[in-house]
C-alpha cells in the first residue's frame, strides 16, 4: 500500500457506512501489509505513522474494534498489529468509569474466549478487558466454556486490579451489574476492601491533609536551602538561569531574585487521572510473568 491507499482506507474506516463484509476486507488488507513492513526497517517508521490514523479510527468504533481484535489477536503473526491497536484502544477506554460494552454477536465463541484471555495477559485497561469479558458472558449466557472463562478471568482481574475492578463494577453506568458473576465478584471485593481498611496502618498513612501539607512545606524549605547553597558555590549555576513550576493548592512559577524567591501564580485547568498498577508487578513479578504467559496461550493450556 502507498500513502494514498492508506489514506483512502483511513477515510473508509472513519467516515464510511459500516458494512460487515467491506470492513472485514479492509481489516484483512492491513494484516499482511503489517507483516511485510515488520521485515523492512527502511519503511517501517513511515508505515507506522500512516497506520496510526487507521488504528485510531478502528479504536473509536466498537464494531471495528471487536472485529479487528478477533481477527488479529487470535493469530500469532498479527499480535504486534493487535498490540498497536490496543495502545489506541486503551487511551480511549481509560477515560471511562465503567466497563466498555462491546457487540460480540458476530464473533465466534472460540475467538471471543481467546481474545479475552489475551487481553488479560497483556494487562489491557480493565475498562476494555472487563468489558469484553462481561459482554461475552451476556452474549453467551448458557455456554459452559464461556462461563468457565468468565469465572477464571474475572478472578484474575479482581486479583490484579482489585480497586479498579470494584469501582467499575459498582459504577452506576455499568450495564452488567445483574450478571451473577458480577454480583459474586463485587461481594468478594467489598469484603476484601473492608478487611483491608480494618488492618493496622502506619502513622504516616493516618496524617490529615493539613499535616501532609505542613510536612511537604518543611521538606521543600529544607531542599530549597540545600539547593541555594549549591548554586552559590557552583560556577556553572552563576552562568545559567533556572525556572521551576510549583504545584500545590495553586500553580505558580518560582522566580529567583538574588536571595529571595518570588512566586508568580498561573491559571490552569484541573485534570487528574488515576491508574492502578497490576498487583503482581509489585509483589512477585516473576510469578506474574508466568501467569500472563499462560493466559496468552488461551484456555486449558
CSV table of C-alpha atoms in Angstrom, one decimal:
chain,number,residue,atom,x,y,z
A,1,UNK,CA,0.0,0.0,0.0
A,2,UNK,CA,1.2,3.5,-0.8
A,3,UNK,CA,0.3,6.6,1.2
A,4,UNK,CA,-2.8,7.4,-1.0
A,5,UNK,CA,-4.2,3.9,-0.5
A,6,UNK,CA,-3.7,4.0,3.3
A,7,UNK,CA,-5.4,7.4,3.4
A,8,UNK,CA,-8.3,6.1,1.4
A,9,UNK,CA,-8.5,3.2,3.8
A,10,UNK,CA,-8.5,5.6,6.8
A,11,UNK,CA,-11.3,7.6,5.2
A,12,UNK,CA,-13.4,4.4,4.7
A,13,UNK,CA,-12.8,3.3,8.3
A,14,UNK,CA,-13.6,6.8,9.7
A,15,UNK,CA,-16.5,8.1,7.6
A,16,UNK,CA,-17.8,5.1,5.6
A,17,UNK,CA,-21.1,3.3,6.5
A,18,UNK,CA,-20.5,0.2,8.5
A,19,UNK,CA,-20.7,-2.9,6.3
A,20,UNK,CA,-19.6,-6.2,7.8
A,21,UNK,CA,-18.2,-7.6,4.6
A,22,UNK,CA,-16.4,-4.5,3.5
A,23,UNK,CA,-15.0,-3.8,7.0
A,24,UNK,CA,-13.6,-7.4,7.1
A,25,UNK,CA,-11.9,-6.8,3.7
A,26,UNK,CA,-10.4,-3.6,4.9
A,27,UNK,CA,-9.0,-5.1,8.1
A,28,UNK,CA,-7.8,-8.2,6.2
A,29,UNK,CA,-5.8,-6.0,3.9
A,30,UNK,CA,-3.9,-4.4,6.8
A,31,UNK,CA,-2.6,-7.6,8.3
A,32,UNK,CA,-0.3,-8.9,5.5
A,33,UNK,CA,0.9,-5.4,4.9
A,34,UNK,CA,1.9,-5.0,8.5
A,35,UNK,CA,3.7,-8.4,8.5
A,36,UNK,CA,5.7,-7.3,5.4
A,37,UNK,CA,6.6,-3.9,6.9
A,38,UNK,CA,7.9,-5.5,10.1
A,39,UNK,CA,10.6,-7.2,8.0
A,40,UNK,CA,11.6,-4.0,6.2
A,41,UNK,CA,13.2,-1.5,8.7
A,42,UNK,CA,13.6,1.1,6.0
A,43,UNK,CA,9.9,1.7,5.5
A,44,UNK,CA,8.6,0.6,8.9
A,45,UNK,CA,8.7,4.1,10.5
A,46,UNK,CA,6.8,5.8,7.7
A,47,UNK,CA,4.3,2.9,7.6
A,48,UNK,CA,3.7,3.1,11.4
A,49,UNK,CA,3.0,6.8,11.1
A,50,UNK,CA,0.5,6.2,8.3
A,51,UNK,CA,-1.1,3.3,10.0
A,52,UNK,CA,-1.6,5.3,13.2
A,53,UNK,CA,-4.6,7.1,11.8
A,54,UNK,CA,-6.3,3.9,10.7
A,55,UNK,CA,-5.8,2.3,14.2
A,56,UNK,CA,-7.2,5.4,15.8
A,57,UNK,CA,-10.3,5.2,13.6
A,58,UNK,CA,-10.7,1.5,14.5
A,59,UNK,CA,-10.3,2.1,18.2
A,60,UNK,CA,-13.1,4.7,18.2
A,61,UNK,CA,-15.6,2.4,16.5
A,62,UNK,CA,-16.8,-0.5,18.7
A,63,UNK,CA,-17.8,-2.8,15.8
A,64,UNK,CA,-14.5,-2.3,14.1
A,65,UNK,CA,-12.5,-2.7,17.3
A,66,UNK,CA,-14.3,-6.0,18.1
A,67,UNK,CA,-13.7,-7.3,14.5
A,68,UNK,CA,-10.1,-6.2,14.4
A,69,UNK,CA,-9.2,-7.8,17.8
A,70,UNK,CA,-11.0,-11.1,16.9
A,71,UNK,CA,-9.0,-11.2,13.6
A,72,UNK,CA,-5.6,-10.0,14.8
A,73,UNK,CA,-5.2,-11.0,18.4
A,74,UNK,CA,-6.1,-14.6,17.7
A,75,UNK,CA,-3.3,-15.0,15.1
A,76,UNK,CA,0.2,-15.1,16.5
A,77,UNK,CA,1.7,-13.4,13.4
A,78,UNK,CA,-0.7,-10.5,13.7
A,79,UNK,CA,-0.4,-10.0,17.5
A,80,UNK,CA,2.1,-7.0,17.0
A,81,UNK,CA,-0.6,-5.3,14.9
A,82,UNK,CA,-3.2,-6.0,17.6
A,83,UNK,CA,-0.9,-4.6,20.3
A,84,UNK,CA,-0.5,-1.4,18.3
A,85,UNK,CA,-4.3,-1.2,18.1
A,86,UNK,CA,-4.7,-1.8,21.8
A,87,UNK,CA,-2.4,1.2,22.5
A,88,UNK,CA,-5.0,3.4,21.0
A,89,UNK,CA,-8.0,1.5,22.4
A,90,UNK,CA,-6.5,1.7,25.9
A,91,UNK,CA,-6.4,5.5,25.8
A,92,UNK,CA,-10.0,5.6,24.7
A,93,UNK,CA,-11.2,3.2,27.4
A,94,UNK,CA,-9.2,4.6,30.4
A,95,UNK,CA,-11.3,7.8,30.3
A,96,UNK,CA,-14.4,5.7,31.2
A,97,UNK,CA,-15.7,4.9,34.7
A,98,UNK,CA,-17.4,1.7,33.7
A,99,UNK,CA,-16.7,-1.4,31.6
A,100,UNK,CA,-16.9,-0.9,27.9
A,101,UNK,CA,-20.0,-2.5,26.3
A,102,UNK,CA,-18.9,-4.3,23.1
A,103,UNK,CA,-21.0,-6.0,20.4
A,104,UNK,CA,-19.8,-9.6,20.3
A,105,UNK,CA,-22.7,-11.2,18.4
A,106,UNK,CA,-20.7,-11.7,15.2
A,107,UNK,CA,-17.7,-13.2,16.9
A,108,UNK,CA,-17.4,-17.0,17.4
A,109,UNK,CA,-17.2,-18.4,20.9
A,110,UNK,CA,-13.7,-19.7,20.4
A,111,UNK,CA,-12.4,-16.4,19.1
A,112,UNK,CA,-14.1,-14.4,21.9
A,113,UNK,CA,-12.6,-16.6,24.6
A,114,UNK,CA,-9.1,-16.5,23.1
A,115,UNK,CA,-9.3,-12.7,22.8
A,116,UNK,CA,-10.5,-12.4,26.4
A,117,UNK,CA,-7.5,-14.5,27.6
A,118,UNK,CA,-5.0,-12.5,25.6
A,119,UNK,CA,-6.5,-9.2,26.6
A,120,UNK,CA,-5.9,-10.2,30.3
A,121,UNK,CA,-2.4,-11.5,29.5
A,122,UNK,CA,-1.4,-8.1,28.1
A,123,UNK,CA,-2.6,-6.1,31.1
A,124,UNK,CA,-5.1,-4.2,28.9
A,125,UNK,CA,-7.0,-1.4,30.6
A,126,UNK,CA,-9.6,-3.0,32.9
A,127,UNK,CA,-12.3,-1.0,31.2
A,128,UNK,CA,-11.7,-2.8,28.0
A,129,UNK,CA,-10.7,-6.3,29.2
A,130,UNK,CA,-13.5,-6.4,31.7
A,131,UNK,CA,-16.0,-5.0,29.2
A,132,UNK,CA,-15.0,-7.7,26.7
A,133,UNK,CA,-15.3,-10.4,29.3
A,134,UNK,CA,-18.7,-9.4,30.6
A,135,UNK,CA,-20.0,-8.7,27.1
A,136,UNK,CA,-19.1,-12.3,26.2
A,137,UNK,CA,-20.9,-13.6,29.3
A,138,UNK,CA,-24.0,-11.7,28.4
A,139,UNK,CA,-23.9,-12.7,24.7
A,140,UNK,CA,-23.5,-16.4,25.5
A,141,UNK,CA,-25.1,-16.9,28.9
A,142,UNK,CA,-25.7,-20.7,28.6
A,143,UNK,CA,-22.3,-21.8,27.1
A,144,UNK,CA,-20.2,-23.8,29.6
A,145,UNK,CA,-16.8,-22.8,28.1
A,146,UNK,CA,-17.8,-19.1,28.3
A,147,UNK,CA,-18.8,-19.4,31.9
A,148,UNK,CA,-15.6,-21.1,32.9
A,149,UNK,CA,-13.5,-18.5,31.1
A,150,UNK,CA,-15.5,-15.7,32.7
A,151,UNK,CA,-15.1,-17.2,36.2
A,152,UNK,CA,-11.3,-17.6,35.7
A,153,UNK,CA,-10.6,-14.3,34.1
A,154,UNK,CA,-12.8,-12.3,36.4
A,155,UNK,CA,-10.9,-13.7,39.3
A,156,UNK,CA,-7.6,-12.8,37.6
A,157,UNK,CA,-8.7,-9.2,37.1
A,158,UNK,CA,-10.1,-8.9,40.6
A,159,UNK,CA,-6.7,-10.2,41.9
A,160,UNK,CA,-4.6,-7.9,39.7
A,161,UNK,CA,-6.8,-4.7,39.8
A,162,UNK,CA,-9.0,-5.1,43.0
A,163,UNK,CA,-9.7,-1.4,43.5
A,164,UNK,CA,-10.3,-0.6,39.8
A,165,UNK,CA,-12.4,-3.7,39.2
A,166,UNK,CA,-14.6,-2.8,42.2
A,167,UNK,CA,-15.1,0.8,41.1
A,168,UNK,CA,-16.0,-0.3,37.5
A,169,UNK,CA,-18.5,-3.0,38.7
A,170,UNK,CA,-20.2,-0.7,41.2
A,171,UNK,CA,-20.5,2.2,38.7
A,172,UNK,CA,-24.0,3.4,38.0
A,173,UNK,CA,-23.2,3.3,34.3
A,174,UNK,CA,-22.2,-0.4,34.4
A,175,UNK,CA,-24.8,-2.4,32.4
A,176,UNK,CA,-23.5,-5.7,33.6
A,177,UNK,CA,-24.5,-5.4,37.3
A,178,UNK,CA,-27.3,-8.0,37.1
A,179,UNK,CA,-24.9,-10.8,35.9
A,180,UNK,CA,-24.4,-13.4,38.7
A,181,UNK,CA,-20.6,-13.5,38.2
A,182,UNK,CA,-20.5,-9.7,38.6
A,183,UNK,CA,-22.6,-9.8,41.8
A,184,UNK,CA,-20.4,-12.6,43.3
A,185,UNK,CA,-17.2,-10.8,42.4
A,186,UNK,CA,-18.5,-7.5,43.8
A,187,UNK,CA,-19.4,-9.1,47.1
A,188,UNK,CA,-15.9,-10.6,47.5
A,189,UNK,CA,-14.2,-7.4,46.6
A,190,UNK,CA,-16.3,-5.4,49.1
A,191,UNK,CA,-15.4,-7.8,51.8
A,192,UNK,CA,-11.7,-7.6,50.9
A,193,UNK,CA,-11.8,-3.8,50.9
A,194,UNK,CA,-13.5,-3.8,54.4
A,195,UNK,CA,-10.9,-6.2,55.8
A,196,UNK,CA,-8.1,-4.1,54.3
A,197,UNK,CA,-9.4,-0.9,56.0
A,198,UNK,CA,-9.6,-2.7,59.3
A,199,UNK,CA,-5.9,-3.7,59.4
A,200,UNK,CA,-3.4,-1.6,61.4
A,201,UNK,CA,-1.7,1.1,59.3
A,202,UNK,CA,1.5,3.2,59.7
A,203,UNK,CA,1.1,6.6,61.3
A,204,UNK,CA,2.2,8.3,58.1
A,205,UNK,CA,-1.0,6.9,56.4
A,206,UNK,CA,-3.2,8.5,59.1
A,207,UNK,CA,-1.9,12.0,58.5
A,208,UNK,CA,-4.5,14.6,57.7
A,209,UNK,CA,-4.4,16.8,54.7
A,210,UNK,CA,-3.1,19.8,56.6
A,211,UNK,CA,-0.4,17.7,58.3
A,212,UNK,CA,0.7,16.4,54.9
A,213,UNK,CA,0.9,20.0,53.5
A,214,UNK,CA,2.9,21.1,56.5
A,215,UNK,CA,5.3,18.2,56.2
A,216,UNK,CA,5.7,18.8,52.5
A,217,UNK,CA,6.4,22.5,53.2
A,218,UNK,CA,9.1,21.7,55.7
A,219,UNK,CA,10.8,19.3,53.3
A,220,UNK,CA,10.5,21.8,50.5
A,221,UNK,CA,12.1,24.6,52.6
A,222,UNK,CA,14.9,22.2,53.6
A,223,UNK,CA,15.6,21.2,50.0
A,224,UNK,CA,15.4,24.8,48.9
A,225,UNK,CA,18.1,25.8,51.4
A,226,UNK,CA,20.3,23.0,50.2
A,227,UNK,CA,19.9,24.0,46.5
A,228,UNK,CA,20.5,27.6,47.3
A,229,UNK,CA,23.9,26.8,49.0
A,230,UNK,CA,24.8,24.6,46.0
A,231,UNK,CA,24.1,27.3,43.5
A,232,UNK,CA,26.1,29.9,45.5
A,233,UNK,CA,29.2,27.6,45.4
A,234,UNK,CA,28.7,26.5,41.8
A,235,UNK,CA,30.4,28.4,39.0
A,236,UNK,CA,28.2,26.8,36.3
A,237,UNK,CA,25.0,27.9,38.1
A,238,UNK,CA,26.2,31.5,38.0
A,239,UNK,CA,26.1,31.4,34.2
A,240,UNK,CA,22.6,29.9,33.7
A,241,UNK,CA,19.1,30.7,34.9
A,242,UNK,CA,16.7,28.0,36.1
A,243,UNK,CA,12.9,28.3,36.3
A,244,UNK,CA,10.6,25.9,38.0
A,245,UNK,CA,6.8,25.2,38.1
A,246,UNK,CA,5.3,24.6,41.5
A,247,UNK,CA,2.1,22.6,42.0
A,248,UNK,CA,0.2,23.0,45.3
A,249,UNK,CA,-3.2,24.4,46.1
A,250,UNK,CA,-2.5,26.7,43.1
A,251,UNK,CA,0.0,26.6,40.3
A,252,UNK,CA,2.9,29.1,40.3
A,253,UNK,CA,6.3,29.6,38.9
A,254,UNK,CA,9.2,30.2,41.2
A,255,UNK,CA,11.4,33.1,40.1
A,256,UNK,CA,14.7,33.5,41.9
A,257,UNK,CA,15.7,37.1,42.6
A,258,UNK,CA,19.2,37.0,44.3
A,259,UNK,CA,18.4,35.5,47.7
A,260,UNK,CA,14.7,36.0,47.5
A,261,UNK,CA,12.2,33.7,45.7
A,262,UNK,CA,9.1,35.2,44.2
A,263,UNK,CA,6.1,33.0,43.1
A,264,UNK,CA,4.1,34.1,40.1
A,265,UNK,CA,0.6,32.3,40.1
A,266,UNK,CA,-0.7,30.8,36.9
A,267,UNK,CA,-4.3,29.9,35.8
A,268,UNK,CA,-4.6,26.3,34.8
A,269,UNK,CA,-7.5,23.8,34.3
A,270,UNK,CA,-7.7,21.0,36.8
A,271,UNK,CA,-7.3,17.5,35.4
A,272,UNK,CA,-6.5,14.2,37.1
A,273,UNK,CA,-6.4,10.6,36.1
A,274,UNK,CA,-5.6,7.6,38.4
A,275,UNK,CA,-4.3,4.3,37.2
A,276,UNK,CA,-3.9,1.2,39.3
A,277,UNK,CA,-0.8,-0.9,38.5
A,278,UNK,CA,-1.1,-4.7,38.4
A,279,UNK,CA,-0.7,-6.2,41.9
A,280,UNK,CA,1.8,-8.9,40.6
A,281,UNK,CA,4.2,-6.2,39.4
A,282,UNK,CA,4.8,-5.0,43.0
A,283,UNK,CA,4.6,-8.4,44.8
A,284,UNK,CA,6.1,-11.1,42.6
A,285,UNK,CA,6.8,-10.0,39.0
A,286,UNK,CA,8.3,-13.4,38.1
A,287,UNK,CA,5.1,-15.3,39.0
A,288,UNK,CA,3.0,-12.6,37.4
A,289,UNK,CA,5.0,-13.0,34.1
A,290,UNK,CA,4.4,-16.8,34.0
A,291,UNK,CA,0.7,-16.3,34.8
A,292,UNK,CA,0.4,-13.8,31.9
A,293,UNK,CA,2.3,-16.1,29.6
A,294,UNK,CA,0.0,-19.0,30.4
A,295,UNK,CA,-3.1,-16.8,29.8
A,296,UNK,CA,-1.7,-15.7,26.4
A,297,UNK,CA,-1.8,-19.3,25.3
A,298,UNK,CA,-5.5,-19.5,25.7
A,299,UNK,CA,-7.8,-21.7,27.8
A,300,UNK,CA,-6.8,-25.1,29.1
A,301,UNK,CA,-3.1,-24.7,28.1
